[in-house]
Short mmCIF file of the N, C-alpha and C atoms (twelve columns), coordinates in Angstrom:
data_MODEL
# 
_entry.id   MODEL 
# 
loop_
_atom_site.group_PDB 
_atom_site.id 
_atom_site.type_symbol 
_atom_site.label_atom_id 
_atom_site.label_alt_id 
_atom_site.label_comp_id 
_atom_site.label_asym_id 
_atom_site.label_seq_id 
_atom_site.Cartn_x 
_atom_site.Cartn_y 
_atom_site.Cartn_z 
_atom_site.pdbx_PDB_model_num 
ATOM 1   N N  . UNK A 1  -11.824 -6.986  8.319  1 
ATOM 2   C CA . UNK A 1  -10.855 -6.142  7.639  1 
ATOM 3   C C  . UNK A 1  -10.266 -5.123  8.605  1 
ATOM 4   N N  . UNK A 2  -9.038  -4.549  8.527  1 
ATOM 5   C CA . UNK A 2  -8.400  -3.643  8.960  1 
ATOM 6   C C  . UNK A 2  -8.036  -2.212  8.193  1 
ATOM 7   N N  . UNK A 3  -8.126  -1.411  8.622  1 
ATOM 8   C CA . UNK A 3  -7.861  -0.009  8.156  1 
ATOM 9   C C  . UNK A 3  -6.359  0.622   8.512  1 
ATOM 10  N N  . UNK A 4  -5.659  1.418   7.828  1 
ATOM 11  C CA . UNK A 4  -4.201  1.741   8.393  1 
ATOM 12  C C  . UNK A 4  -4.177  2.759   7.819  1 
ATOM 13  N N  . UNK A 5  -3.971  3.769   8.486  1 
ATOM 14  C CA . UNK A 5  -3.464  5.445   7.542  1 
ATOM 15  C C  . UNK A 5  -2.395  5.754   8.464  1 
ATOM 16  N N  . UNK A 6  -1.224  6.138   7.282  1 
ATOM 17  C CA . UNK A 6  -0.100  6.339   7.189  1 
ATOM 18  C C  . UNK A 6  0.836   7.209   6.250  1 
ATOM 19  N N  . UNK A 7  1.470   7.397   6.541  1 
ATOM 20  C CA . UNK A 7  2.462   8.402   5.764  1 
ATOM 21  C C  . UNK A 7  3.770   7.281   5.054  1 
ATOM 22  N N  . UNK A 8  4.169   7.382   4.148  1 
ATOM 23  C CA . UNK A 8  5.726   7.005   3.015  1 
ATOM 24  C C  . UNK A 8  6.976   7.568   4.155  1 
ATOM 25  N N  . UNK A 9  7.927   6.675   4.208  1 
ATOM 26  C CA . UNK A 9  8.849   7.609   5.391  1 
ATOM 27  C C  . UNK A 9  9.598   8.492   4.436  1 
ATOM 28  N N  . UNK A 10 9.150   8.899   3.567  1 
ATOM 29  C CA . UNK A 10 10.283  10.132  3.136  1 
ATOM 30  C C  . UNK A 10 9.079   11.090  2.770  1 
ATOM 31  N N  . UNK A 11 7.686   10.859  3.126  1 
ATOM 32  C CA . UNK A 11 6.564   11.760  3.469  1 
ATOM 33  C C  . UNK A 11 6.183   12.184  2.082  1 
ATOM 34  N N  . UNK A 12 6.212   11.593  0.975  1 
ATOM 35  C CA . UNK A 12 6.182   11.832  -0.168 1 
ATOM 36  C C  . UNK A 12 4.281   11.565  -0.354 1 
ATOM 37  N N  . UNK A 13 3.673   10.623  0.210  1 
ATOM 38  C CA . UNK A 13 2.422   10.553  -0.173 1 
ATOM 39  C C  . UNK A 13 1.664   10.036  1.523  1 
ATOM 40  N N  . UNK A 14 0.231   10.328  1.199  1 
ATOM 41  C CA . UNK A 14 -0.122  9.638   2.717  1 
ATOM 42  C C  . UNK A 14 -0.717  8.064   2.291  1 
ATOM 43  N N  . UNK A 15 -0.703  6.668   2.891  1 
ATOM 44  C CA . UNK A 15 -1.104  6.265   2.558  1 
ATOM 45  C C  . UNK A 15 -2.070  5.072   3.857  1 
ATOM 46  N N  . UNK A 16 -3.100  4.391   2.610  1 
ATOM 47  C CA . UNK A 16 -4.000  3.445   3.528  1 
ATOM 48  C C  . UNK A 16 -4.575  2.655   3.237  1 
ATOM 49  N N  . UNK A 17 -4.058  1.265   3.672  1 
ATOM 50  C CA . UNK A 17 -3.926  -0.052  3.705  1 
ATOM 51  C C  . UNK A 17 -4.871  -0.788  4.308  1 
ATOM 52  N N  . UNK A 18 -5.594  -1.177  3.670  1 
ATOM 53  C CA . UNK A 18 -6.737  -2.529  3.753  1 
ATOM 54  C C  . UNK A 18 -6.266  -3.701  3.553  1 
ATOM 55  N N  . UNK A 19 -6.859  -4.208  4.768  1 
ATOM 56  C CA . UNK A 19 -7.013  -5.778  4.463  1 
ATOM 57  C C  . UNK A 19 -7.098  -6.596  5.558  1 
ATOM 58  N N  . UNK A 20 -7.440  -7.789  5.569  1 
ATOM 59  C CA . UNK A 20 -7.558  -8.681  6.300  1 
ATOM 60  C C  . UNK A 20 -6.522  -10.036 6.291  1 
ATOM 61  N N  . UNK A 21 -6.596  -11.070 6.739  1 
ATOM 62  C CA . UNK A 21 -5.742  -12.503 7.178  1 
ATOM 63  C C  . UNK A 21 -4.977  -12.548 5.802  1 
ATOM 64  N N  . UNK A 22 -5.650  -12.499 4.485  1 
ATOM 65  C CA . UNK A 22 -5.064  -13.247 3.187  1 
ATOM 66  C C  . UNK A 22 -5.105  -12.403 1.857  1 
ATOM 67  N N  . UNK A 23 -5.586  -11.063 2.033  1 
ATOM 68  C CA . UNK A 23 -5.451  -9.982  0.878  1 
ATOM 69  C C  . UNK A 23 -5.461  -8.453  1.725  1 
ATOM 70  N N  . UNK A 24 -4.946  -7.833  0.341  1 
ATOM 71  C CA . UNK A 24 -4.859  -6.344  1.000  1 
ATOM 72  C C  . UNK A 24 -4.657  -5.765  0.197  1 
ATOM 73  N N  . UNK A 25 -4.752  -4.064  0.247  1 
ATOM 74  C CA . UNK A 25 -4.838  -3.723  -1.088 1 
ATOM 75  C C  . UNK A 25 -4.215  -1.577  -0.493 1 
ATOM 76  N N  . UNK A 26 -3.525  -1.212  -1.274 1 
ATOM 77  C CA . UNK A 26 -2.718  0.043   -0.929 1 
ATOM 78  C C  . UNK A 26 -3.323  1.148   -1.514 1 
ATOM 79  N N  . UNK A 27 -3.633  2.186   -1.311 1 
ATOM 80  C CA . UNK A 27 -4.278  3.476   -1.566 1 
ATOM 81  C C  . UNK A 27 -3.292  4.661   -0.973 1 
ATOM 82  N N  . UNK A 28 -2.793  5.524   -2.356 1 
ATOM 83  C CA . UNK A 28 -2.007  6.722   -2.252 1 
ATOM 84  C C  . UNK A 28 -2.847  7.832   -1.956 1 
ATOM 85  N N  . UNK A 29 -2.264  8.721   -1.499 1 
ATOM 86  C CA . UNK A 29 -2.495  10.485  -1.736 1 
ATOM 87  C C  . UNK A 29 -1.377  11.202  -2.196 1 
ATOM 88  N N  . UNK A 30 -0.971  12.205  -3.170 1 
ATOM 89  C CA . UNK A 30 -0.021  12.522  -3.018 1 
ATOM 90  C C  . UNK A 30 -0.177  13.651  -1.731 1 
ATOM 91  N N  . UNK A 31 1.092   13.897  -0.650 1 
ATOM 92  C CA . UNK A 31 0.929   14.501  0.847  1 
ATOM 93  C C  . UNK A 31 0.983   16.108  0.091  1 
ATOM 94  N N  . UNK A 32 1.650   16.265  -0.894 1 
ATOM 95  C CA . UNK A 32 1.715   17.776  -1.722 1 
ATOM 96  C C  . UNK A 32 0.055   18.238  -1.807 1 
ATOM 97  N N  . UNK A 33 -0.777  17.086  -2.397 1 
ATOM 98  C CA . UNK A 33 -2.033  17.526  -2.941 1 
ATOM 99  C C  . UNK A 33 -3.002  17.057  -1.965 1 
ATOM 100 N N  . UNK A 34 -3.077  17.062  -0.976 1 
ATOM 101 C CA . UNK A 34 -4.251  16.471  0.056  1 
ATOM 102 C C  . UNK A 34 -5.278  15.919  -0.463 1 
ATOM 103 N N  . UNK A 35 -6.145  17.227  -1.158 1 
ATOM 104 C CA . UNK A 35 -7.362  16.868  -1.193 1 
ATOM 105 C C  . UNK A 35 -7.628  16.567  -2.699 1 
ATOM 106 N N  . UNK A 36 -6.159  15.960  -3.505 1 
ATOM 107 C CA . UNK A 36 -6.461  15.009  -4.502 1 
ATOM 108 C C  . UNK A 36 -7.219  13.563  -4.394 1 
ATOM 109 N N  . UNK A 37 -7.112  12.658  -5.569 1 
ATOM 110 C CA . UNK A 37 -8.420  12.186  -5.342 1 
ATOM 111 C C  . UNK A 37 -7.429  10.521  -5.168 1 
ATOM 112 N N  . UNK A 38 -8.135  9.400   -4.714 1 
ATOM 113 C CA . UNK A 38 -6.615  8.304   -4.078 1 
ATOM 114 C C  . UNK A 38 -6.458  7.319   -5.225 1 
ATOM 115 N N  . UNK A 39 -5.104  7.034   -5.277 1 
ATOM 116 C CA . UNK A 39 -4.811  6.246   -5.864 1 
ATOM 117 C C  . UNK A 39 -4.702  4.957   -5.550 1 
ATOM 118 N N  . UNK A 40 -5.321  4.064   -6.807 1 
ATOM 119 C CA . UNK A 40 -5.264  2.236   -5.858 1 
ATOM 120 C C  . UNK A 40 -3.492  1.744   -6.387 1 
ATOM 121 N N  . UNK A 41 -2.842  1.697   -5.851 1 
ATOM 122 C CA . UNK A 41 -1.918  1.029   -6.309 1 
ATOM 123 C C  . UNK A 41 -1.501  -0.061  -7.006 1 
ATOM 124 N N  . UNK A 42 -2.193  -1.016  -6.501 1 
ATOM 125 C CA . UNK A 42 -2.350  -2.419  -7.440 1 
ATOM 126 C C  . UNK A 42 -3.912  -3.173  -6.618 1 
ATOM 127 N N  . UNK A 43 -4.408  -3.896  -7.569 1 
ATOM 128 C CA . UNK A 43 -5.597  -4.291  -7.186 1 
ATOM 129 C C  . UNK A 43 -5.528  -5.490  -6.041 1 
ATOM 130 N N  . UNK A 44 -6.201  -5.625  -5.782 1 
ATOM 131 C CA . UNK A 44 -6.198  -6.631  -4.750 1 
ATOM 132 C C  . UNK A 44 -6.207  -7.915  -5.427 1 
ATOM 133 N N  . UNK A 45 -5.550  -8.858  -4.383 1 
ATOM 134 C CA . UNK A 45 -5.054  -10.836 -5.540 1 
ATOM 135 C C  . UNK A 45 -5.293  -11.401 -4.221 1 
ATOM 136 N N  . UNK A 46 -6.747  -12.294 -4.783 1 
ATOM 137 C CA . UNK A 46 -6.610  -13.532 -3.428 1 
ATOM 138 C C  . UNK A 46 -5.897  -13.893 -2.752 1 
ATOM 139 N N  . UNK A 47 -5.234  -13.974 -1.469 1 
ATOM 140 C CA . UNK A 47 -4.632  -15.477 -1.085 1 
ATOM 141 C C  . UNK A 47 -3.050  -13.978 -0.909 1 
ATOM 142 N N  . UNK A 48 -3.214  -12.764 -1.282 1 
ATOM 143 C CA . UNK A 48 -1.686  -11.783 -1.377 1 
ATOM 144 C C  . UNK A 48 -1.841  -10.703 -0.618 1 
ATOM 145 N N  . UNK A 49 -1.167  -10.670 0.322  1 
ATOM 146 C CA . UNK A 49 -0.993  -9.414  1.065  1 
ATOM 147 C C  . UNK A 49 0.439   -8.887  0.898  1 
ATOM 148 N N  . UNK A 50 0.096   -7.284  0.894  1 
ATOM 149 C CA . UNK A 50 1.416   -6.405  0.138  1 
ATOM 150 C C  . UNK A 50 1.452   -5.025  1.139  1 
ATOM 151 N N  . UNK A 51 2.758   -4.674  0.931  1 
ATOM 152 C CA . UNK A 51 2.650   -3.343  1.977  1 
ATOM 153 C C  . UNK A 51 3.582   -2.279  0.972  1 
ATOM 154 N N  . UNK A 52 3.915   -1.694  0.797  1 
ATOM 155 C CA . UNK A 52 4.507   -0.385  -0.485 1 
ATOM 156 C C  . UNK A 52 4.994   0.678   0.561  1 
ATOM 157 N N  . UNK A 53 5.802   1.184   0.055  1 
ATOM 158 C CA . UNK A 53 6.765   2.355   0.408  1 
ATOM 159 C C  . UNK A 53 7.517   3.017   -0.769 1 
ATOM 160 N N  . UNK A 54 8.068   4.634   -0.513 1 
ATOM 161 C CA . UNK A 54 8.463   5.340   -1.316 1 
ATOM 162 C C  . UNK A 54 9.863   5.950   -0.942 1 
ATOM 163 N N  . UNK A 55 10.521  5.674   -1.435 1 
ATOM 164 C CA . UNK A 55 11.903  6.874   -1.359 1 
ATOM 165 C C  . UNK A 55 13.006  6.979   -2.795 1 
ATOM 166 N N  . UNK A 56 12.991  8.211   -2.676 1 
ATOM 167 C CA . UNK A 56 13.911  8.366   -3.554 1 
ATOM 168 C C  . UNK A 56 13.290  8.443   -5.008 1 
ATOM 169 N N  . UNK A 57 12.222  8.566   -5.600 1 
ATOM 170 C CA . UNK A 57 11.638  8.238   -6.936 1 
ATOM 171 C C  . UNK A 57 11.187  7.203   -6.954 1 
ATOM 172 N N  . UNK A 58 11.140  5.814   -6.007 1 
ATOM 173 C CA . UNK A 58 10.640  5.113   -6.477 1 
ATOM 174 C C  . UNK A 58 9.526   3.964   -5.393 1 
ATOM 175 N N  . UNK A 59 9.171   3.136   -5.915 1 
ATOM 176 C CA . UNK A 59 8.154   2.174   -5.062 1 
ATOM 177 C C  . UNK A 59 9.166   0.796   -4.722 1 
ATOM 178 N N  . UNK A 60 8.376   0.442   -3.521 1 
ATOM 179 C CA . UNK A 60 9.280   -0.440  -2.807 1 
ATOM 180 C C  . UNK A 60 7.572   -1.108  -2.452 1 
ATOM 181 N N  . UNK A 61 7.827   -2.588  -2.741 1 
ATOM 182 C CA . UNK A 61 6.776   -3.286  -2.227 1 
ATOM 183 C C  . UNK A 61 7.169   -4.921  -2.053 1 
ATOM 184 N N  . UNK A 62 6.879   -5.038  -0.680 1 
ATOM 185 C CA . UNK A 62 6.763   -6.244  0.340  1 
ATOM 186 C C  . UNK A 62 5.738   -7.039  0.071  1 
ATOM 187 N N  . UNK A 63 5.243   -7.935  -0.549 1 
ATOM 188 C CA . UNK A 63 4.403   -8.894  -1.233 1 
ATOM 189 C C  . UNK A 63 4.671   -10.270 0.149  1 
ATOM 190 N N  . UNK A 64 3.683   -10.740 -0.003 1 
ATOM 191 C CA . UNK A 64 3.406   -12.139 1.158  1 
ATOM 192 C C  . UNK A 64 2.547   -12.876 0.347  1 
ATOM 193 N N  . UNK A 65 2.457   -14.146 -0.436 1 
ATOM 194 C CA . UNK A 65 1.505   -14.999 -0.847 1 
ATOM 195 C C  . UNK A 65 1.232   -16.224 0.119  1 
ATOM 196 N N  . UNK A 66 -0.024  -15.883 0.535  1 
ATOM 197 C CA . UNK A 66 -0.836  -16.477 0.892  1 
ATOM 198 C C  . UNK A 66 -1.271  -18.170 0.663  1 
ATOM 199 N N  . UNK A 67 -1.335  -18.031 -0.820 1 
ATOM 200 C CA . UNK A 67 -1.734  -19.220 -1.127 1 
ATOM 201 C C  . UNK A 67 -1.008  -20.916 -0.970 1 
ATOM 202 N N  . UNK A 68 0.372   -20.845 -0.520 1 
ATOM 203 C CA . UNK A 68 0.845   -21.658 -0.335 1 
ATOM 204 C C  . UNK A 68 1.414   -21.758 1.413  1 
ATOM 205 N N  . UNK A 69 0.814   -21.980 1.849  1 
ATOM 206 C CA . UNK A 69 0.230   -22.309 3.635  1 
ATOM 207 C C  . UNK A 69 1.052   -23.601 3.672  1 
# 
């Protein structure tokens, strides 16, 4: 598995991204509240790796399925 901490480019939340070859899974902070507590974004799906971003009010997410190789 891999670890990634990162910031939203409009710096709205910090975030950090797990995963390995064929799943992954996104964890918020809001960057206002630091030492709030993290949010999972969507659960992790066999075989799906996803990456999320924020601007403007809303979520932006890059999905990759796996399962058809």
């Amino acid at each position: 598995f891999n670890v990634h901490l990162g910031k939203m480019r409009d710096n709205s939340f910090i975030k950090i991204s797990c995963g390995s070859f064929t799943t992954s899974d996104v964890r918020l902070i809001d960057a206002s509240k630091p030492t709030s507590s993290l949010i999972l974004f969507a659960p992790r799906i066999q075989d799906t790796e996803y990456n999320v971003d924020h601007h403007t009010n809303h979520f932006y997410v890059q999905e990759k399925d796996n399962a058809h190789k």
